[in-house]
């Protein structure tokens, strides 16, 4: 593969990673509530989740969905249910006061828990599967050597984890967090409503 091919994959996937969705929404909320360090671990999980979809696409995900279209429907409804569950939790706990120190619940959800939440959020949204199974594959030549797959996965991880870490950083800034604390209930319920809309759109699409 040429440098131009890798650059094309980088730019196309970066555009997909930047587009608003559950991953960006969750990164912003985690940055607001839990700070930059913990949000960065979530971003790592989001990057790993994107790599899982990319790896599946490279090994025949699109073919599998054509052979068994019901599988995509199952993934879609399961993902929508997970997003609606997260939205319900945000809405329900919105009025509760926020202790800016790390809470017992947050402490119990350690580094691996944050990474897993990032992975689960990505896997709950089959839209990346559609992207990786269609547009993404058109930029990967069938004769690509094995080492190129490793470079491609590194690009996917850097794009997704890097972008979401930037979102976390912006929303973890003191001024941003201060604004959030003053309007916590309204902001949390807005996040919850947006996530619920994304879940409903996923289920109905």
Short mmCIF file of C-alpha atoms in Angstrom, two decimals:
data_model
loop_
_atom_site.label_atom_id
_atom_site.label_comp_id
_atom_site.label_asym_id
_atom_site.label_seq_id
_atom_site.Cartn_x
_atom_site.Cartn_y
_atom_site.Cartn_z
CA UNK A 1 0.00 0.00 0.00
CA UNK A 2 1.11 3.55 -0.74
CA UNK A 3 1.35 6.51 1.59
CA UNK A 4 -1.52 8.12 -0.34
CA UNK A 5 -3.75 5.10 0.43
CA UNK A 6 -2.99 5.33 4.15
CA UNK A 7 -3.62 9.10 4.07
CA UNK A 8 -7.01 8.52 2.42
CA UNK A 9 -7.99 5.98 5.09
CA UNK A 10 -6.84 8.40 7.80
CA UNK A 11 -8.88 11.33 6.46
CA UNK A 12 -12.04 9.35 5.67
CA UNK A 13 -12.08 7.68 9.06
CA UNK A 14 -11.24 10.91 10.91
CA UNK A 15 -14.32 12.52 9.34
CA UNK A 16 -16.40 9.57 10.57
CA UNK A 17 -14.89 9.73 14.07
CA UNK A 18 -15.58 13.47 14.38
CA UNK A 19 -19.25 13.17 13.40
CA UNK A 20 -21.51 13.53 16.47
CA UNK A 21 -22.82 10.31 17.97
CA UNK A 22 -23.00 8.28 21.19
CA UNK A 23 -19.19 8.08 21.53
CA UNK A 24 -18.66 11.85 21.36
CA UNK A 25 -21.63 12.46 23.67
CA UNK A 26 -20.34 10.04 26.28
CA UNK A 27 -16.80 11.45 26.05
CA UNK A 28 -18.12 14.97 26.68
CA UNK A 29 -20.19 13.86 29.66
CA UNK A 30 -17.34 11.88 31.21
CA UNK A 31 -15.00 14.85 30.84
CA UNK A 32 -17.52 17.07 32.59
CA UNK A 33 -18.31 14.70 35.42
CA UNK A 34 -15.06 12.83 36.03
CA UNK A 35 -12.24 14.89 34.58
CA UNK A 36 -9.60 14.47 31.92
CA UNK A 37 -7.69 11.43 33.19
CA UNK A 38 -10.71 9.18 33.64
CA UNK A 39 -12.23 10.46 30.41
CA UNK A 40 -9.03 9.56 28.58
CA UNK A 41 -9.41 5.93 29.62
CA UNK A 42 -12.93 6.00 28.21
CA UNK A 43 -11.48 7.40 24.97
CA UNK A 44 -9.04 4.46 24.87
CA UNK A 45 -12.03 2.11 25.06
CA UNK A 46 -13.79 3.99 22.27
CA UNK A 47 -10.67 3.61 20.13
CA UNK A 48 -10.49 -0.11 20.85
CA UNK A 49 -14.18 -0.52 20.02
CA UNK A 50 -13.63 1.15 16.65
CA UNK A 51 -10.69 -1.21 16.01
CA UNK A 52 -12.91 -4.21 16.70
CA UNK A 53 -15.40 -3.07 14.03
CA UNK A 54 -12.54 -2.34 11.61
CA UNK A 55 -10.97 -5.74 12.24
CA UNK A 56 -14.32 -7.46 11.71
CA UNK A 57 -14.75 -5.57 8.42
CA UNK A 58 -11.29 -6.57 7.22
CA UNK A 59 -12.18 -10.21 7.87
CA UNK A 60 -15.53 -10.29 6.11
CA UNK A 61 -18.11 -8.40 8.17
CA UNK A 62 -19.87 -7.04 5.06
CA UNK A 63 -20.16 -10.56 3.62
CA UNK A 64 -21.62 -11.83 6.90
CA UNK A 65 -24.29 -9.11 6.95
CA UNK A 66 -25.25 -9.91 3.35
CA UNK A 67 -25.55 -13.63 4.13
CA UNK A 68 -27.39 -13.07 7.43
CA UNK A 69 -29.09 -9.65 7.34
CA UNK A 70 -31.03 -10.54 10.50
CA UNK A 71 -27.73 -10.30 12.40
CA UNK A 72 -27.48 -6.58 11.64
CA UNK A 73 -31.05 -6.12 12.90
CA UNK A 74 -30.20 -7.92 16.14
CA UNK A 75 -27.13 -5.72 16.62
CA UNK A 76 -29.17 -2.63 15.83
CA UNK A 77 -31.91 -3.34 18.39
CA UNK A 78 -29.46 -4.47 21.07
CA UNK A 79 -27.43 -1.31 20.52
CA UNK A 80 -30.53 0.87 20.66
CA UNK A 81 -31.57 -0.77 23.94
CA UNK A 82 -28.14 -0.08 25.45
CA UNK A 83 -28.20 3.58 24.39
CA UNK A 84 -31.72 4.01 25.77
CA UNK A 85 -30.59 2.44 29.06
CA UNK A 86 -27.70 4.94 29.32
CA UNK A 87 -30.12 7.77 28.48
CA UNK A 88 -32.52 6.65 31.22
CA UNK A 89 -29.69 6.59 33.78
CA UNK A 90 -28.61 10.11 32.82
CA UNK A 91 -32.16 11.45 33.04
CA UNK A 92 -32.93 9.70 36.32
CA UNK A 93 -29.79 10.87 38.13
CA UNK A 94 -29.72 14.38 36.66
CA UNK A 95 -31.17 16.17 39.73
CA UNK A 96 -28.72 14.54 42.15
CA UNK A 97 -25.98 16.87 43.42
CA UNK A 98 -22.53 16.16 42.04
CA UNK A 99 -19.60 15.79 44.40
CA UNK A 100 -16.57 16.97 42.41
CA UNK A 101 -14.48 14.40 44.24
CA UNK A 102 -14.38 10.86 42.86
CA UNK A 103 -17.51 9.11 44.14
CA UNK A 104 -17.71 5.53 45.42
CA UNK A 105 -19.49 4.53 42.21
CA UNK A 106 -16.75 6.08 40.10
CA UNK A 107 -14.02 4.49 42.21
CA UNK A 108 -15.65 1.10 41.78
CA UNK A 109 -15.62 1.70 38.02
CA UNK A 110 -11.86 1.71 37.64
CA UNK A 111 -9.67 2.01 34.59
CA UNK A 112 -10.82 -1.28 33.08
CA UNK A 113 -14.45 -0.35 33.72
CA UNK A 114 -14.01 2.93 31.83
CA UNK A 115 -12.26 1.18 28.94
CA UNK A 116 -15.00 -1.44 28.80
CA UNK A 117 -17.71 1.24 28.79
CA UNK A 118 -15.98 2.82 25.79
CA UNK A 119 -15.75 -0.51 23.96
CA UNK A 120 -19.39 -1.36 24.79
CA UNK A 121 -20.60 2.05 23.58
CA UNK A 122 -18.88 1.55 20.23
CA UNK A 123 -20.11 -2.02 19.83
CA UNK A 124 -23.65 -0.94 20.77
CA UNK A 125 -23.77 1.28 17.69
CA UNK A 126 -23.78 -0.78 14.48
CA UNK A 127 -23.40 2.32 12.33
CA UNK A 128 -19.59 2.02 12.52
CA UNK A 129 -20.07 -1.53 11.26
CA UNK A 130 -21.85 -0.15 8.19
CA UNK A 131 -19.08 2.44 7.68
CA UNK A 132 -16.28 -0.08 8.06
CA UNK A 133 -18.12 -2.70 5.99
CA UNK A 134 -18.74 -0.36 3.04
CA UNK A 135 -16.89 2.97 2.63
CA UNK A 136 -13.86 1.91 4.65
CA UNK A 137 -13.26 -1.28 2.64
CA UNK A 138 -13.17 0.61 -0.66
CA UNK A 139 -9.91 2.21 0.50
CA UNK A 140 -8.27 -1.10 1.45
CA UNK A 141 -6.98 -3.00 -1.60
CA UNK A 142 -7.58 -6.78 -1.53
CA UNK A 143 -3.86 -7.41 -2.04
CA UNK A 144 -2.87 -5.35 1.02
CA UNK A 145 -0.04 -7.09 2.95
CA UNK A 146 -0.55 -8.27 6.51
CA UNK A 147 1.59 -5.47 7.97
CA UNK A 148 -0.70 -2.88 6.36
CA UNK A 149 -3.61 -4.15 8.49
CA UNK A 150 -1.63 -3.32 11.60
CA UNK A 151 -0.98 0.22 10.33
CA UNK A 152 -4.66 0.65 9.44
CA UNK A 153 -5.79 -0.46 12.89
CA UNK A 154 -3.28 1.95 14.46
CA UNK A 155 -4.76 4.77 12.35
CA UNK A 156 -8.29 3.83 13.47
CA UNK A 157 -7.26 3.76 17.13
CA UNK A 158 -5.39 7.08 17.00
CA UNK A 159 -8.28 8.80 15.20
CA UNK A 160 -11.05 7.58 17.50
CA UNK A 161 -9.18 7.67 20.81
CA UNK A 162 -7.41 10.93 19.94
CA UNK A 163 -10.55 12.79 18.88
CA UNK A 164 -12.56 11.66 21.89
CA UNK A 165 -9.66 12.49 24.24
CA UNK A 166 -9.71 16.01 22.77
CA UNK A 167 -13.47 16.21 23.45
CA UNK A 168 -12.82 15.03 27.01
CA UNK A 169 -10.13 17.69 27.44
CA UNK A 170 -12.37 20.51 26.25
CA UNK A 171 -15.21 19.47 28.54
CA UNK A 172 -12.93 18.89 31.53
CA UNK A 173 -11.57 22.46 31.55
CA UNK A 174 -12.34 24.31 34.81
CA UNK A 175 -14.52 26.94 33.13
CA UNK A 176 -16.52 24.31 31.27
CA UNK A 177 -16.99 22.21 34.41
CA UNK A 178 -18.02 25.29 36.41
CA UNK A 179 -20.69 26.07 33.82
CA UNK A 180 -21.84 22.44 34.01
CA UNK A 181 -22.11 22.45 37.80
CA UNK A 182 -24.34 25.54 37.66
CA UNK A 183 -26.71 23.91 35.18
CA UNK A 184 -26.19 20.24 35.99
CA UNK A 185 -29.79 19.01 35.85
CA UNK A 186 -30.58 20.74 32.55
CA UNK A 187 -27.32 19.61 30.91
CA UNK A 188 -27.61 16.01 32.13
CA UNK A 189 -31.18 15.77 30.89
CA UNK A 190 -30.15 17.28 27.56
CA UNK A 191 -27.43 14.63 27.26
CA UNK A 192 -29.97 11.96 28.21
CA UNK A 193 -32.53 13.22 25.69
CA UNK A 194 -29.95 13.36 22.88
CA UNK A 195 -28.77 9.84 23.67
CA UNK A 196 -32.38 8.61 23.74
CA UNK A 197 -32.98 10.23 20.33
CA UNK A 198 -29.88 8.52 18.94
CA UNK A 199 -31.09 5.18 20.34
CA UNK A 200 -34.59 5.67 18.92
CA UNK A 201 -33.18 6.73 15.53
CA UNK A 202 -31.00 3.63 15.50
CA UNK A 203 -33.95 1.35 16.30
CA UNK A 204 -36.20 2.94 13.65
CA UNK A 205 -33.63 3.28 10.86
#
